[in-house]
Structures are given as structure tokens and as C-alpha cells.
Coordinates of N, CA and C in Angstrom, one line a residue:
M1 N -25.3 187.2 95.4 CA -24.3 186.1 95.2 C -22.9 186.7 95.1
A2 N -22.0 186.0 95.6 CA -20.6 186.4 95.6 C -20.1 186.5 94.1
Q3 N -19.3 187.5 93.9 CA -18.8 187.7 92.5 C -17.3 187.2 92.5
V4 N -17.0 186.2 91.7 CA -15.6 185.8 91.6 C -15.2 185.7 90.1
T5 N -13.9 185.6 90.0 CA -13.3 185.4 88.7 C -12.4 184.2 88.7
F6 N -12.2 183.6 87.6 CA -11.2 182.5 87.5 C -10.3 182.8 86.3
K7 N -9.0 183.0 86.7 CA -8.0 183.5 85.7 C -8.5 184.8 85.1
N8 N -9.0 185.6 86.0 CA -9.5 187.0 85.6 C -10.7 187.1 84.8
G9 N -11.3 185.9 84.5 CA -12.6 185.9 83.7 C -13.8 185.7 84.6
P10 N -14.9 186.4 84.5 CA -16.0 186.2 85.4 C -16.6 184.7 85.2
V11 N -17.1 184.2 86.3 CA -17.7 182.9 86.3 C -19.0 183.0 87.0
T12 N -19.9 182.0 86.8 CA -21.2 181.9 87.4 C -21.1 180.9 88.6
L13 N -21.5 181.4 89.8 CA -21.5 180.4 90.9 C -23.0 179.9 91.1
L14 N -23.1 178.6 91.2 CA -24.4 178.0 91.4 C -24.6 177.8 92.9
G15 N -25.8 177.8 93.3 CA -26.1 177.6 94.7 C -26.4 178.9 95.5
N16 N -26.4 178.8 96.8 CA -26.7 179.9 97.7 C -25.5 180.4 98.4
E17 N -25.3 181.7 98.4 CA -24.2 182.3 99.1 C -24.5 182.2 100.6
V18 N -23.5 181.8 101.3 CA -23.5 181.6 102.7 C -23.0 182.8 103.4
K19 N -23.6 183.2 104.5 CA -23.2 184.4 105.2 C -23.0 184.1 106.7
V20 N -22.1 184.9 107.3 CA -21.9 184.8 108.8 C -23.3 184.9 109.5
G21 N -23.5 184.0 110.4 CA -24.8 184.0 111.2 C -25.8 183.0 110.6
D22 N -25.6 182.5 109.4 CA -26.5 181.5 108.8 C -26.3 180.1 109.5
K23 N -27.3 179.3 109.5 CA -27.2 177.9 109.9 C -26.4 177.3 108.8
A24 N -25.4 176.5 109.1 CA -24.5 175.9 108.1 C -25.4 174.9 107.3
P25 N -25.4 175.0 106.0 CA -26.1 174.0 105.1 C -25.6 172.6 105.2
D26 N -26.4 171.6 105.2 CA -26.0 170.3 105.1 C -25.5 169.9 103.7
F27 N -24.8 168.9 103.6 CA -24.3 168.4 102.3 C -23.9 166.9 102.4
T28 N -23.6 166.3 101.3 CA -23.1 165.0 101.2 C -21.9 164.9 100.2
V29 N -20.7 164.7 100.7 CA -19.6 164.5 99.9 C -19.0 163.1 100.2
L30 N -17.9 162.8 99.5 CA -17.3 161.4 99.6 C -15.9 161.5 100.2
A31 N -15.7 160.7 101.2 CA -14.4 160.5 101.8 C -13.5 159.8 100.8
N32 N -12.2 159.6 101.1 CA -11.3 159.0 100.2 C -11.6 157.5 100.0
D33 N -12.4 156.9 101.0 CA -12.8 155.5 100.8 C -14.2 155.3 100.2
L34 N -14.7 156.4 99.7 CA -16.0 156.5 99.0 C -17.2 156.5 100.0
S35 N -17.0 156.6 101.3 CA -18.1 156.6 102.3 C -18.6 158.1 102.3
P36 N -19.9 158.2 102.5 CA -20.5 159.6 102.6 C -20.0 160.3 103.8
V37 N -19.9 161.7 103.6 CA -19.5 162.6 104.7 C -20.6 163.7 104.7
T38 N -21.2 164.0 105.9 CA -22.2 165.1 105.9 C -21.8 166.0 107.1
L39 N -22.4 167.1 107.2 CA -22.2 168.1 108.2 C -22.4 167.4 109.6
K40 N -23.4 166.6 109.7 CA -23.7 165.9 111.0 C -22.5 165.1 111.5
D41 N -21.7 164.6 110.6 CA -20.6 163.7 111.0 C -19.6 164.4 111.9
S42 N -19.5 165.7 111.9 CA -18.6 166.4 112.8 C -19.4 167.3 113.8
E43 N -20.6 167.0 114.0 CA -21.5 167.7 114.9 C -20.8 167.8 116.3
G44 N -20.9 169.0 116.9 CA -20.3 169.3 118.2 C -18.8 169.7 118.2
K45 N -18.3 169.8 117.0 CA -16.9 170.3 116.8 C -16.9 171.5 115.9
V46 N -15.9 172.3 116.0 CA -15.7 173.4 115.2 C -15.2 172.9 113.8
R47 N -15.8 173.4 112.7 CA -15.4 172.9 111.4 C -14.8 174.0 110.6
L48 N -13.7 173.7 109.9 CA -13.1 174.6 108.9 C -13.2 174.0 107.6
F49 N -13.9 174.6 106.6 CA -14.0 174.1 105.3 C -13.1 174.9 104.4
S50 N -12.0 174.3 103.9 CA -11.1 174.9 102.9 C -11.5 174.4 101.5
V51 N -12.0 175.2 100.7 CA -12.6 174.8 99.4 C -11.6 175.2 98.3
V52 N -11.2 174.2 97.5 CA -10.2 174.5 96.4 C -10.7 173.9 95.1
P53 N -10.3 174.5 94.0 CA -10.6 174.0 92.7 C -10.0 172.6 92.4
S54 N -8.7 172.4 92.7 CA -8.1 171.1 92.5 C -6.8 171.0 93.3
L55 N -6.6 169.9 94.0 CA -5.4 169.7 94.8 C -4.1 169.7 93.9
D56 N -4.3 169.4 92.7 CA -3.1 169.2 91.8 C -2.7 170.6 91.2
T57 N -3.0 171.7 91.9 CA -2.5 173.0 91.4 C -1.7 173.6 92.6
G58 N -0.8 174.5 92.3 CA 0.1 175.1 93.2 C -0.6 175.8 94.4
V59 N -1.6 176.7 94.1 CA -2.3 177.4 95.2 C -3.1 176.4 96.1
C60 N -3.8 175.5 95.5 CA -4.6 174.5 96.2 C -3.7 173.7 97.1
D61 N -2.6 173.2 96.6 CA -1.6 172.5 97.3 C -1.1 173.3 98.5
A62 N -0.7 174.5 98.3 CA -0.2 175.4 99.4 C -1.3 175.6 100.4
Q63 N -2.6 175.8 100.0 CA -3.7 176.1 100.9 C -3.9 174.9 101.8
T64 N -3.9 173.7 101.2 CA -4.2 172.5 102.0 C -3.0 172.2 103.0
R65 N -1.8 172.4 102.5 CA -0.6 172.3 103.4 C -0.7 173.3 104.6
K66 N -1.1 174.5 104.3 CA -1.1 175.6 105.3 C -2.1 175.2 106.4
F67 N -3.3 174.7 106.0 CA -4.3 174.4 107.0 C -3.9 173.1 107.7
N68 N -3.2 172.2 107.1 CA -2.7 171.0 107.7 C -1.7 171.3 108.8
E69 N -0.9 172.3 108.6 CA 0.1 172.8 109.6 C -0.6 173.4 110.7
A70 N -1.7 174.2 110.4 CA -2.4 174.9 111.5 C -3.2 174.0 112.4
A71 N -3.5 172.8 111.9 CA -4.3 171.9 112.7 C -3.7 171.6 114.0
A72 N -2.4 171.5 114.1 CA -1.8 171.2 115.4 C -2.1 172.3 116.5
E73 N -2.1 173.5 116.1 CA -2.4 174.6 117.0 C -3.9 174.8 117.3
L74 N -4.7 174.2 116.4 CA -6.2 174.4 116.6 C -6.8 173.4 117.5
G75 N -6.2 172.3 117.8 CA -6.6 171.4 118.8 C -7.6 170.3 118.2
D76 N -7.9 169.4 119.2 CA -8.7 168.2 118.8 C -10.2 168.5 118.6
N77 N -10.7 169.7 119.0 CA -12.1 170.0 118.9 C -12.4 170.7 117.5
V78 N -11.4 170.6 116.6 CA -11.5 171.2 115.3 C -11.4 170.2 114.2
V79 N -12.3 170.2 113.3 CA -12.2 169.3 112.1 C -11.9 170.2 110.9
I80 N -10.9 169.8 110.1 CA -10.6 170.6 108.9 C -10.8 169.7 107.7
Y81 N -11.6 170.2 106.8 CA -11.9 169.5 105.6 C -11.4 170.4 104.4
T82 N -10.8 169.7 103.5 CA -10.5 170.3 102.2 C -11.5 169.7 101.2
V83 N -12.3 170.6 100.6 CA -13.3 170.1 99.7 C -13.0 170.5 98.2
S84 N -13.0 169.5 97.3 CA -12.8 169.8 95.9 C -13.6 168.8 95.1
M85 N -13.6 169.1 93.8 CA -14.3 168.2 92.8 C -13.3 167.0 92.4
D86 N -12.1 167.0 92.9 CA -11.2 165.9 92.6 C -11.8 164.6 93.0
L87 N -11.5 163.5 92.2 CA -12.0 162.2 92.6 C -11.4 161.8 93.9
P88 N -12.1 161.0 94.7 CA -11.6 160.5 96.0 C -10.2 159.8 95.8
F89 N -10.0 159.0 94.8 CA -8.8 158.3 94.6 C -7.6 159.2 94.4
A90 N -7.9 160.3 93.6 CA -6.8 161.3 93.4 C -6.5 162.0 94.7
Q91 N -7.5 162.3 95.5 CA -7.3 163.0 96.8 C -6.4 162.1 97.7
K92 N -6.8 160.9 97.7 CA -6.0 159.9 98.6 C -4.6 159.8 98.1
R93 N -4.3 159.7 96.8 CA -3.0 159.7 96.3 C -2.2 160.9 96.6
W94 N -2.9 162.1 96.4 CA -2.2 163.4 96.7 C -1.9 163.5 98.2
C95 N -2.8 163.2 99.1 CA -2.5 163.3 100.5 C -1.3 162.4 100.9
G96 N -1.3 161.2 100.4 CA -0.2 160.3 100.7 C 1.2 160.9 100.2
A97 N 1.2 161.4 99.0 CA 2.4 162.0 98.5 C 2.8 163.3 99.2
A98 N 1.8 164.0 99.7 CA 2.1 165.3 100.3 C 2.2 165.2 101.9
G99 N 2.0 164.0 102.4 CA 2.1 163.8 103.8 C 1.0 164.5 104.6
I100 N -0.2 164.7 104.0 CA -1.3 165.4 104.7 C -2.1 164.4 105.6
E101 N -2.1 164.6 106.9 CA -2.8 163.7 107.8 C -3.8 164.4 108.7
A102 N -3.7 165.7 108.9 CA -4.5 166.4 109.8 C -5.8 167.0 109.2
V103 N -5.8 167.1 107.8 CA -6.9 167.6 107.1 C -7.6 166.4 106.4
Q104 N -8.9 166.4 106.4 CA -9.6 165.4 105.7 C -10.1 165.9 104.4
T105 N -9.6 165.3 103.3 CA -10.0 165.7 102.0 C -11.3 164.9 101.6
V106 N -12.2 165.7 101.1 CA -13.5 165.1 100.7 C -13.8 165.6 99.3
S107 N -14.5 164.7 98.5 CA -14.8 165.0 97.1 C -16.3 165.3 96.9
D108 N -16.5 166.4 96.2 CA -17.9 166.8 95.8 C -18.2 166.5 94.4
H109 N -17.4 165.6 93.8 CA -17.5 165.3 92.3 C -18.8 164.6 92.0
R110 N -19.4 163.8 92.9 CA -20.6 163.1 92.5 C -21.8 163.9 92.3
D111 N -22.2 164.8 93.3 CA -23.4 165.5 93.3 C -23.3 167.0 93.4
A112 N -22.1 167.5 93.5 CA -21.9 169.0 93.7 C -22.7 169.5 94.9
S113 N -23.0 168.6 95.9 CA -23.8 168.9 97.0 C -23.3 170.1 97.8
F114 N -22.0 170.0 98.2 CA -21.4 171.1 99.0 C -21.3 172.3 98.1
G115 N -20.9 172.2 96.9 CA -20.8 173.4 96.0 C -22.0 174.2 95.9
E116 N -23.2 173.5 95.7 CA -24.4 174.2 95.6 C -24.9 174.7 97.0
A117 N -24.7 173.9 98.0 CA -25.2 174.3 99.4 C -24.4 175.6 99.8
Y118 N -23.2 175.7 99.4 CA -22.4 176.9 99.9 C -22.1 177.9 98.8
G119 N -22.7 177.7 97.6 CA -22.6 178.7 96.6 C -21.2 178.8 96.0
V120 N -20.5 177.7 95.9 CA -19.1 177.7 95.4 C -18.9 176.9 94.1
H121 N -20.0 176.4 93.5 CA -19.9 175.5 92.3 C -19.8 176.4 91.1
I122 N -18.7 176.4 90.4 CA -18.5 177.2 89.2 C -19.2 176.5 88.0
K123 N -20.3 177.1 87.5 CA -21.1 176.5 86.4 C -20.3 176.1 85.2
E124 N -19.5 177.1 84.7 CA -18.7 176.9 83.5 C -17.6 175.8 83.5
L125 N -17.1 175.5 84.7 CA -16.0 174.6 84.8 C -16.2 173.3 85.6
R126 N -17.4 173.3 86.2 CA -17.7 172.2 87.1 C -16.5 171.9 88.1
L127 N -16.1 173.0 88.6 CA -15.1 173.0 89.7 C -15.7 173.9 90.9
L128 N -15.0 173.8 92.0 CA -15.4 174.7 93.1 C -14.5 175.9 93.1
T129 N -15.0 177.1 93.4 CA -14.2 178.2 93.6 C -13.5 178.2 94.9
R130 N -12.5 179.0 95.1 CA -11.7 179.0 96.3 C -12.5 179.8 97.4
A131 N -12.7 179.1 98.5 CA -13.4 179.8 99.6 C -13.0 179.1 100.9
V132 N -13.3 179.8 102.0 CA -13.1 179.2 103.4 C -14.3 179.5 104.2
F133 N -14.7 178.5 105.0 CA -15.9 178.7 105.9 C -15.5 178.1 107.2
A134 N -15.9 178.8 108.3 CA -15.7 178.3 109.6 C -17.1 178.1 110.2
V135 N -17.4 177.0 110.8 CA -18.7 176.7 111.4 C -18.5 176.3 112.9
D136 N -19.2 176.9 113.8 CA -19.0 176.7 115.2 C -19.6 175.3 115.6
A137 N -19.4 174.9 116.8 CA -19.9 173.6 117.3 C -21.4 173.4 117.3
E138 N -22.1 174.5 117.2 CA -23.6 174.5 117.2 C -24.1 174.5 115.8
G139 N -23.2 174.6 114.8 CA -23.7 174.6 113.4 C -23.9 175.9 112.8
T140 N -23.4 177.0 113.4 CA -23.6 178.4 112.8 C -22.4 178.8 112.1
V141 N -22.6 179.4 110.9 CA -21.4 179.9 110.1 C -20.9 181.1 110.9
A142 N -19.6 181.1 111.1 CA -18.9 182.1 111.9 C -17.9 182.9 111.1
Y143 N -17.5 182.3 109.9 CA -16.5 183.0 109.1 C -16.7 182.6 107.7
V144 N -16.6 183.5 106.7 CA -16.8 183.3 105.3 C -15.8 184.1 104.5
E145 N -15.2 183.4 103.6 CA -14.4 184.1 102.6 C -14.5 183.5 101.2
Y146 N -15.2 184.2 100.3 CA -15.2 183.8 98.9 C -14.0 184.6 98.3
V147 N -13.0 183.9 97.9 CA -11.8 184.6 97.4 C -12.2 185.2 96.0
P148 N -12.0 186.5 95.8 CA -12.5 187.2 94.6 C -11.9 186.6 93.3
E149 N -10.7 186.2 93.3 CA -10.0 185.6 92.2 C -9.7 184.2 92.6
A150 N -10.3 183.2 92.0 CA -10.1 181.8 92.4 C -8.7 181.3 92.4
T151 N -7.8 181.9 91.6 CA -6.4 181.5 91.6 C -5.6 182.1 92.6
D152 N -6.1 183.0 93.5 CA -5.4 183.7 94.5 C -5.5 182.9 95.8
H153 N -4.6 183.2 96.8 CA -4.7 182.6 98.1 C -5.8 183.2 99.0
P154 N -6.3 182.4 99.9 CA -7.3 183.0 100.8 C -6.5 183.7 101.9
N155 N -7.2 184.4 102.8 CA -6.6 185.0 104.0 C -6.5 184.0 105.1
Y156 N -5.3 183.3 105.1 CA -5.1 182.2 106.0 C -5.2 182.6 107.5
E157 N -4.5 183.8 107.8 CA -4.5 184.2 109.2 C -5.9 184.5 109.7
A158 N -6.7 185.2 108.9 CA -8.1 185.5 109.3 C -8.9 184.3 109.6
A159 N -8.8 183.3 108.7 CA -9.5 182.0 108.9 C -9.1 181.3 110.2
I160 N -7.7 181.2 110.4 CA -7.2 180.5 111.5 C -7.6 181.2 112.8
E161 N -7.5 182.5 112.8 CA -7.9 183.3 114.0 C -9.4 183.1 114.3
A162 N -10.3 183.1 113.3 CA -11.7 182.9 113.4 C -12.0 181.5 114.1
V163 N -11.2 180.5 113.7 CA -11.4 179.2 114.3 C -10.9 179.2 115.7
K164 N -9.8 179.8 115.9 CA -9.3 179.9 117.3 C -10.3 180.5 118.2
A165 N -10.9 181.6 117.8 CA -11.9 182.3 118.6 C -13.1 181.4 118.9
L166 N -13.4 180.4 118.1 CA -14.5 179.5 118.3 C -14.2 178.4 119.3
T167 N -12.9 178.2 119.5 CA -12.5 177.1 120.4 C -12.2 177.6 121.9
K168 N -12.4 178.9 122.1 CA -12.1 179.4 123.4 C -13.3 179.3 124.4

């Protein structure tokens, strides 16, 4: 299992660690309108999952904005999700205030389905740890980053390059 810290303290991640080459695990999260979203909903497209503890924090805000900006260069065959435990209503409000339109925010608050399927559910906090996953159009995991310290930024460039490579 990936080892991560939150504010430099060790935390326990629930679920299964995902590795490059794995079949992407399915999940059910909620869109901002409370409708269910699953892996199958974006079948046939390249997926980038940007996982954050909470949109209302500086690093999570910056991470979501960075991938929102990158969406234009990644093209129409790429779907970018930001996954957090924030309530769908809070995600919708935040996106409106931040002008986020190219990234779909989805909430894992109800079942922690994504968190457990991808091994990012922090047991002690009921938050998701910071991570980035890229999944190809056939549903295979092509890029994984579990950020070692959950309050640090991910490697944006590596994630974006991995997605670009999948769209060629």
C-alpha cells in the first residue's frame, strides 16, 4: 500500500493500491446534480483523475485550476475529473466561483467508493489523499501518483504528459 502523510503525520489508506497496468477499478461517485457517475460513463475516452482532500484549500484549488487550464491542450477525447469528499453542493459553488468549466468535480462523500477502489481513502480523516491517475480509453491505468505528503502538489507536468501520450 502507498505510504502517505498528512501534515507530516502518517495516515492509513483504505482500499487497494492501484498500479500502472491494472484494469481501472469501477466506482460510483456523485456529480454536482447528485446523479451517479461511474467509470463506464467516460468509456472510450482517456480519463485523468485528480484526487484532492478538499477544494476549499489552497493546494487543492491550485491543482484543480491547473488541470482545468490543461484541458484545452488535451483535447476532446480526454475527460478530467476532480474527486473529493466535498459535498456536491459545495463543489458546484466552488466551481462557479472559480470559473472551472473543463474539469468535472465529483463527490465521493456518500460511499467512499472511489477512495476505496483506488486506495486513497484516509481512514483517520474520512478525506481522500492527494493522487493523480490516468486511464487510457480501454480502461487500463497508465499513470499513477500517490503524493507522499498529502498537502504537497502533485507532479502536474508528468501527469499531463502521460495523458498527452495516451491521446496520440
